[in-house]
PDB file of C-alpha atoms in Angstrom:
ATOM      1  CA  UNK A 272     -32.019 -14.011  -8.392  1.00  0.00           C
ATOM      2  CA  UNK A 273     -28.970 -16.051 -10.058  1.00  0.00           C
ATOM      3  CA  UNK A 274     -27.311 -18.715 -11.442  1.00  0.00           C
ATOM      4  CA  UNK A 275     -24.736 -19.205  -8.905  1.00  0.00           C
ATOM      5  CA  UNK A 276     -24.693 -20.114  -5.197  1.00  0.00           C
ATOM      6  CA  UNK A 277     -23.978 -17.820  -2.643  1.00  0.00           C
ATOM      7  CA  UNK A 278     -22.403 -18.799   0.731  1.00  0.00           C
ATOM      8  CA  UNK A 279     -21.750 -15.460   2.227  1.00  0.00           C
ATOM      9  CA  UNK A 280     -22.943 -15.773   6.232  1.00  0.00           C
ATOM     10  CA  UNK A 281     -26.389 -13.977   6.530  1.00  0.00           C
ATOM     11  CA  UNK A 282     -27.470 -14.975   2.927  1.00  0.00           C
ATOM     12  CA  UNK A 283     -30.000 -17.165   2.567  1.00  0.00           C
ATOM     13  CA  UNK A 284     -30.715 -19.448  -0.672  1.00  0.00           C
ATOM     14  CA  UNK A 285     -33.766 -20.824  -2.110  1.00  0.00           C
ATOM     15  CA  UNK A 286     -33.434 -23.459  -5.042  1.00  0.00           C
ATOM     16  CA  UNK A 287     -36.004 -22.010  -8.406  1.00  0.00           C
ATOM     17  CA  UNK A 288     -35.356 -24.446 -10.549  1.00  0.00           C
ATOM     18  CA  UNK A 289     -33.005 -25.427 -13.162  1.00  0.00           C
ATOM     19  CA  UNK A 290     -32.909 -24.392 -16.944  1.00  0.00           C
ATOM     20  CA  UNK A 291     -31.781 -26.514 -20.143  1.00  0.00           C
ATOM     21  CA  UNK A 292     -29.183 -25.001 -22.255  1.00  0.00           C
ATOM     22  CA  UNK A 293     -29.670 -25.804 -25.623  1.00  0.00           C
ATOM     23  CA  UNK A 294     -27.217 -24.883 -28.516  1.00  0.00           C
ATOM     24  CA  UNK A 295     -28.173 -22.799 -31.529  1.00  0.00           C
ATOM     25  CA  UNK A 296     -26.904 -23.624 -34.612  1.00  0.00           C
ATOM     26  CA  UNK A 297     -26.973 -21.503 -38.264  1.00  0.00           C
ATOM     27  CA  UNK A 298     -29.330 -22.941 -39.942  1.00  0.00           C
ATOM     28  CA  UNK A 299     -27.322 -23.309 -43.033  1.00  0.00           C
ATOM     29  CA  UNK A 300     -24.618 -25.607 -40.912  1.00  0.00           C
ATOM     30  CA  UNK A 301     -27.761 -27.663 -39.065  1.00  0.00           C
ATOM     31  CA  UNK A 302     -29.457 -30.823 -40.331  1.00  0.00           C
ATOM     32  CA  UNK A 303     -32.869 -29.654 -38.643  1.00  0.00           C
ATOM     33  CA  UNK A 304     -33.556 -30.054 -35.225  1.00  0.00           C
ATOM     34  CA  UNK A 305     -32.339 -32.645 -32.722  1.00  0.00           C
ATOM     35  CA  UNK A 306     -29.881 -34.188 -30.441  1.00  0.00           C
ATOM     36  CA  UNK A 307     -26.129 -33.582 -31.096  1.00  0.00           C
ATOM     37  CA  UNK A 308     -22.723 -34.241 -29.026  1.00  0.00           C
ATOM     38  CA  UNK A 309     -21.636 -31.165 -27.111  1.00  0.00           C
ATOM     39  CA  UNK A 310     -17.953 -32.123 -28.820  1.00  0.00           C
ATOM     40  CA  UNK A 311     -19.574 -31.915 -32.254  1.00  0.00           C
ATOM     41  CA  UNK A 312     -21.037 -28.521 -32.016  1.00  0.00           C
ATOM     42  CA  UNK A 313     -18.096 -27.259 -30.896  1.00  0.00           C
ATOM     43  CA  UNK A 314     -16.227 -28.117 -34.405  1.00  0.00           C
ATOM     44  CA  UNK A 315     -19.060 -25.463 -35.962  1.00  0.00           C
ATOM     45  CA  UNK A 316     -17.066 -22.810 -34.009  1.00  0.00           C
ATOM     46  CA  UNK A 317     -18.073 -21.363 -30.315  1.00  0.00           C
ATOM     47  CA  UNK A 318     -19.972 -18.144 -29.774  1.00  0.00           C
ATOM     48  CA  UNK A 319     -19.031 -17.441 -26.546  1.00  0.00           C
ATOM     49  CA  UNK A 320     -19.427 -15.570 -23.025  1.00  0.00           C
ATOM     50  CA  UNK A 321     -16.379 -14.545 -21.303  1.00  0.00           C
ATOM     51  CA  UNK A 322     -14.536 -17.399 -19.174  1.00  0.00           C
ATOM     52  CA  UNK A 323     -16.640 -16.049 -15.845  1.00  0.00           C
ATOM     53  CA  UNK A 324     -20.166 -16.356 -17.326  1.00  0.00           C
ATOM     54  CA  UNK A 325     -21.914 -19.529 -15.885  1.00  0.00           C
ATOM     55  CA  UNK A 326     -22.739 -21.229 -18.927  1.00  0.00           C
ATOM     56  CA  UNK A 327     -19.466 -20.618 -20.545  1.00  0.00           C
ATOM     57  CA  UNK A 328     -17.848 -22.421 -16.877  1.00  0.00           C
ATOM     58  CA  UNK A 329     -20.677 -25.699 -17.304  1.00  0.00           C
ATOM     59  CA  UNK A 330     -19.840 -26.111 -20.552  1.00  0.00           C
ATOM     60  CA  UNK A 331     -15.882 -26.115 -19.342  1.00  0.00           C
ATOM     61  CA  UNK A 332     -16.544 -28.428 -16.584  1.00  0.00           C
ATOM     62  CA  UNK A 333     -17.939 -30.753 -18.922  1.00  0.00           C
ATOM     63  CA  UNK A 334     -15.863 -30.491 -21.636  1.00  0.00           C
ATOM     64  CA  UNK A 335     -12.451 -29.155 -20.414  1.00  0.00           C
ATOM     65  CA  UNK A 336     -11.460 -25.455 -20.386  1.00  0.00           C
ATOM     66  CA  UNK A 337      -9.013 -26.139 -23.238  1.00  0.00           C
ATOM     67  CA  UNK A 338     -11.611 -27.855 -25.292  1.00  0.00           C
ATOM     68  CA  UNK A 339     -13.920 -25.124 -24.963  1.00  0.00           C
ATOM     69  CA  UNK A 340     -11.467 -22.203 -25.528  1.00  0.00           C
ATOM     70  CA  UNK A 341      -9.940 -24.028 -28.487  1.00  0.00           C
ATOM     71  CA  UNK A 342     -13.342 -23.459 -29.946  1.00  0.00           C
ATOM     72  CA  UNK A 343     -14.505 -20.138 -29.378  1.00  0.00           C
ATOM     73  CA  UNK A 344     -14.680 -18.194 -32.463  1.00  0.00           C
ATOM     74  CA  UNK A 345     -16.182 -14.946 -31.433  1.00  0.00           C
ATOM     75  CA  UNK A 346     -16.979 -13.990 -27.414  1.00  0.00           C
ATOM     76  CA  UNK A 347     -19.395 -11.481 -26.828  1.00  0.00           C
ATOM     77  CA  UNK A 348     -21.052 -10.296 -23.168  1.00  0.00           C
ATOM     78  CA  UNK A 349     -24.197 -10.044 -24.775  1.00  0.00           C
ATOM     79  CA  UNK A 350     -26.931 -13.044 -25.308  1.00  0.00           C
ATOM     80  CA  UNK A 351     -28.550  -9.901 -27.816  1.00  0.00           C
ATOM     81  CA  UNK A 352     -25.098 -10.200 -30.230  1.00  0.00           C
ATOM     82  CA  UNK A 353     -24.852 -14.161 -30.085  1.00  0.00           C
ATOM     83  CA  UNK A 354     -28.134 -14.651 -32.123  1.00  0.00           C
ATOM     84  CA  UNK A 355     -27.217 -12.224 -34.944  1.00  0.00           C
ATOM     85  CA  UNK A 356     -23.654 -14.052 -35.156  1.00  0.00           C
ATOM     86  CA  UNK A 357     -25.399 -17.523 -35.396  1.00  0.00           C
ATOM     87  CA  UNK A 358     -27.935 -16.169 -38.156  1.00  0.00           C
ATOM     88  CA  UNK A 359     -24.661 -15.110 -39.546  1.00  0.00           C
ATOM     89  CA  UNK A 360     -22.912 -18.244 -39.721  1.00  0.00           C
ATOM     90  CA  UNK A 361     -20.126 -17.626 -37.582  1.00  0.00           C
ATOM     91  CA  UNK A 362     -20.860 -20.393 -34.813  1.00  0.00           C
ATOM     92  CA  UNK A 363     -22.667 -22.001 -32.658  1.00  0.00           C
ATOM     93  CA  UNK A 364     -23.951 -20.780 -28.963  1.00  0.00           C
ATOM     94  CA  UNK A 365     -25.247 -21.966 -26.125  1.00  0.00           C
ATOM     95  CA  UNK A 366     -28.649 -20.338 -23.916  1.00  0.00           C
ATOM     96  CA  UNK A 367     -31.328 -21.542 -21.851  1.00  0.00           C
ATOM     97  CA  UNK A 368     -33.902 -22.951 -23.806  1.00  0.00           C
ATOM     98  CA  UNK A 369     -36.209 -20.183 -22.485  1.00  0.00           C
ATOM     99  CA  UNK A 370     -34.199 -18.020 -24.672  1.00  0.00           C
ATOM    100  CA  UNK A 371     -33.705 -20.223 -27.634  1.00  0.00           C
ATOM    101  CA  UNK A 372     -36.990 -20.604 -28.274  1.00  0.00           C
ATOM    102  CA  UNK A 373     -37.605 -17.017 -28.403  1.00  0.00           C
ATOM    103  CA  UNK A 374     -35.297 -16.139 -31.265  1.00  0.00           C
ATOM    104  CA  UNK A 375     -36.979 -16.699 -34.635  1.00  0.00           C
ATOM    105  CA  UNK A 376     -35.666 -17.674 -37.965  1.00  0.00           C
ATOM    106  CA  UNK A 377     -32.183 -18.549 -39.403  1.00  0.00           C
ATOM    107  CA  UNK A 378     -30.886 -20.374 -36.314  1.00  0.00           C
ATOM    108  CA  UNK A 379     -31.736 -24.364 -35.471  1.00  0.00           C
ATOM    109  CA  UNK A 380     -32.525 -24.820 -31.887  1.00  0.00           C
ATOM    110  CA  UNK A 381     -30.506 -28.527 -30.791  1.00  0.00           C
ATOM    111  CA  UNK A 382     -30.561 -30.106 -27.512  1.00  0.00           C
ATOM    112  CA  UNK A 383     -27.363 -31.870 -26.736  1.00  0.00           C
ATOM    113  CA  UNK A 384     -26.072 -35.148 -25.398  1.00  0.00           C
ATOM    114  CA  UNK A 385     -25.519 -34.572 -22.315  1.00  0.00           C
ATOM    115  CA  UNK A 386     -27.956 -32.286 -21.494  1.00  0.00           C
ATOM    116  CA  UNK A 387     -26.687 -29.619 -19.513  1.00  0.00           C
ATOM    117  CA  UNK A 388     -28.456 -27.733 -16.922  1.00  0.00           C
ATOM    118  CA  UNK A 389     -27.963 -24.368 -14.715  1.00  0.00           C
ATOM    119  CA  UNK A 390     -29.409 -24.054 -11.267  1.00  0.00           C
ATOM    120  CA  UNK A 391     -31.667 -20.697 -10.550  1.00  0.00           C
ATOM    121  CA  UNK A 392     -31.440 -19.463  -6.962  1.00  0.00           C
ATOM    122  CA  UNK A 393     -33.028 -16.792  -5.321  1.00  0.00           C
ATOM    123  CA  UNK A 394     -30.820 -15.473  -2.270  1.00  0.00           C
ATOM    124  CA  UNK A 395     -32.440 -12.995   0.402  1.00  0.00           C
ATOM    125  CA  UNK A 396     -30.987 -12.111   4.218  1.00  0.00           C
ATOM    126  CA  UNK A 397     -31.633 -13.411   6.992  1.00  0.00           C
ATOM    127  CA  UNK A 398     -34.274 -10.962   8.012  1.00  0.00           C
ATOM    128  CA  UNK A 399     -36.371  -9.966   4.896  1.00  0.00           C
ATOM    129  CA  UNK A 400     -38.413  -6.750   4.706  1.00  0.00           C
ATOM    130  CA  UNK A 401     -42.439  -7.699   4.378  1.00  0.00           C
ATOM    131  CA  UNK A 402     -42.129  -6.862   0.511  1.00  0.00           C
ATOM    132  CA  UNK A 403     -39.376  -8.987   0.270  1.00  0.00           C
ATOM    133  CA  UNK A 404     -41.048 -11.767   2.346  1.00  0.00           C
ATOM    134  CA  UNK A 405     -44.174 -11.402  -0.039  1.00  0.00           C
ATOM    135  CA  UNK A 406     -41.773 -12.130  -3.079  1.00  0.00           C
ATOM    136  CA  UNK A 407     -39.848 -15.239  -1.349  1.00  0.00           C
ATOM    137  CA  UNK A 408     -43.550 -16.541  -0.467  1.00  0.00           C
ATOM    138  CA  UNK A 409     -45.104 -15.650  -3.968  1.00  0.00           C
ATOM    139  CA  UNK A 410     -41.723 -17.189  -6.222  1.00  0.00           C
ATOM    140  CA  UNK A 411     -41.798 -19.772  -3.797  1.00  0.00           C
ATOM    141  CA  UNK A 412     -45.460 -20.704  -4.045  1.00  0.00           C
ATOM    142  CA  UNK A 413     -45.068 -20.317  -8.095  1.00  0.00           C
ATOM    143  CA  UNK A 414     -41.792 -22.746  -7.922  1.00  0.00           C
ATOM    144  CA  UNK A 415     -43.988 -25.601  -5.736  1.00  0.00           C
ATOM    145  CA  UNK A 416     -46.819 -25.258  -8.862  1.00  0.00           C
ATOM    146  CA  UNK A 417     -44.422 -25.642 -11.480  1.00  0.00           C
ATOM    147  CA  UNK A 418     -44.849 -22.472 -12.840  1.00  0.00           C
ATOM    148  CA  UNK A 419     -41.281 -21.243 -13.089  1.00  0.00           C
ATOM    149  CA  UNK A 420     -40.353 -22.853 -16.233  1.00  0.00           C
ATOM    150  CA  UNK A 421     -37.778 -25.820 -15.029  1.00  0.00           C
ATOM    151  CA  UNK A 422     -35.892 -27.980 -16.847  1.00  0.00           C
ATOM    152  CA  UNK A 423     -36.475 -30.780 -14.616  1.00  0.00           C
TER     153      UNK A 423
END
């Protein structure tokens, strides 16, 4: 499973879904939840993933790399270390809503304008072992019901 597309010969791709990012914001530096401009979270400060993590690149293709660098006031590998900093005050970060609404108190979950989105692909070989088949048929079959979560 990923976030980014493969198109190594032999590797097959199947489309999940896609997941929301959402920002979190300290509470003390929020105005409650709600809608914000990307560009005007990014004056709280950015909490960020190195330059080669996905969500770090979307929010650089949106926004310019310059933009988004020119913000970043603490970058961390680790979604884990992001929430404590954001409790802390230090900035704002961005992670799939899945995560953001697991993270409890002293953070302010905010959707943004535009809302960005990451696409979740599952890539196999060409010639899958029978367990393997039975988890492309099974994630597929959950994916077709709507039960993987997606953005939408």
């Amino acid at each position: 499973l990923g976030v980014d597309e493969v198109f190594d010969e032999g590797v097959e791709r199947i489309l999940l879904g896609r997941q929301r990012i959402v920002a979190l914001v300290p509470a003390a530096r929020s105005e409650g939840e709600g809608v914000a401009a990307l560009t005007d979270l990014l004056r709280i400060g950015l909490i960020a993933s190195p330059r080669d993590d996905v969500t770090r690149r979307l929010l650089a293709e949106r926004l310019g790399e310059g933009t988004v660098d020119g913000a970043v006031v603490a970058e961390t590998i680790s979604v884990a270390s992001m929430i404590p900093l954001v409790r802390a005050g230090v900035g704002v970060a961005f992670l799939p809503e899945s995560v953001a609404d697991t993270v409890g108190e002293g953070v302010v979950l905010c959707r943004t304008r535009p809302p960005p989105t990451r696409d979740i692909w599952m890539f196999h070989g060409s010639t899958p072992s029978p367990a393997a088949q039975a988890f492309i048929e099974t994630t597929s079959r959950l994916r077709d019901e709507g039960g993987m979560g997606n953005a939408g």
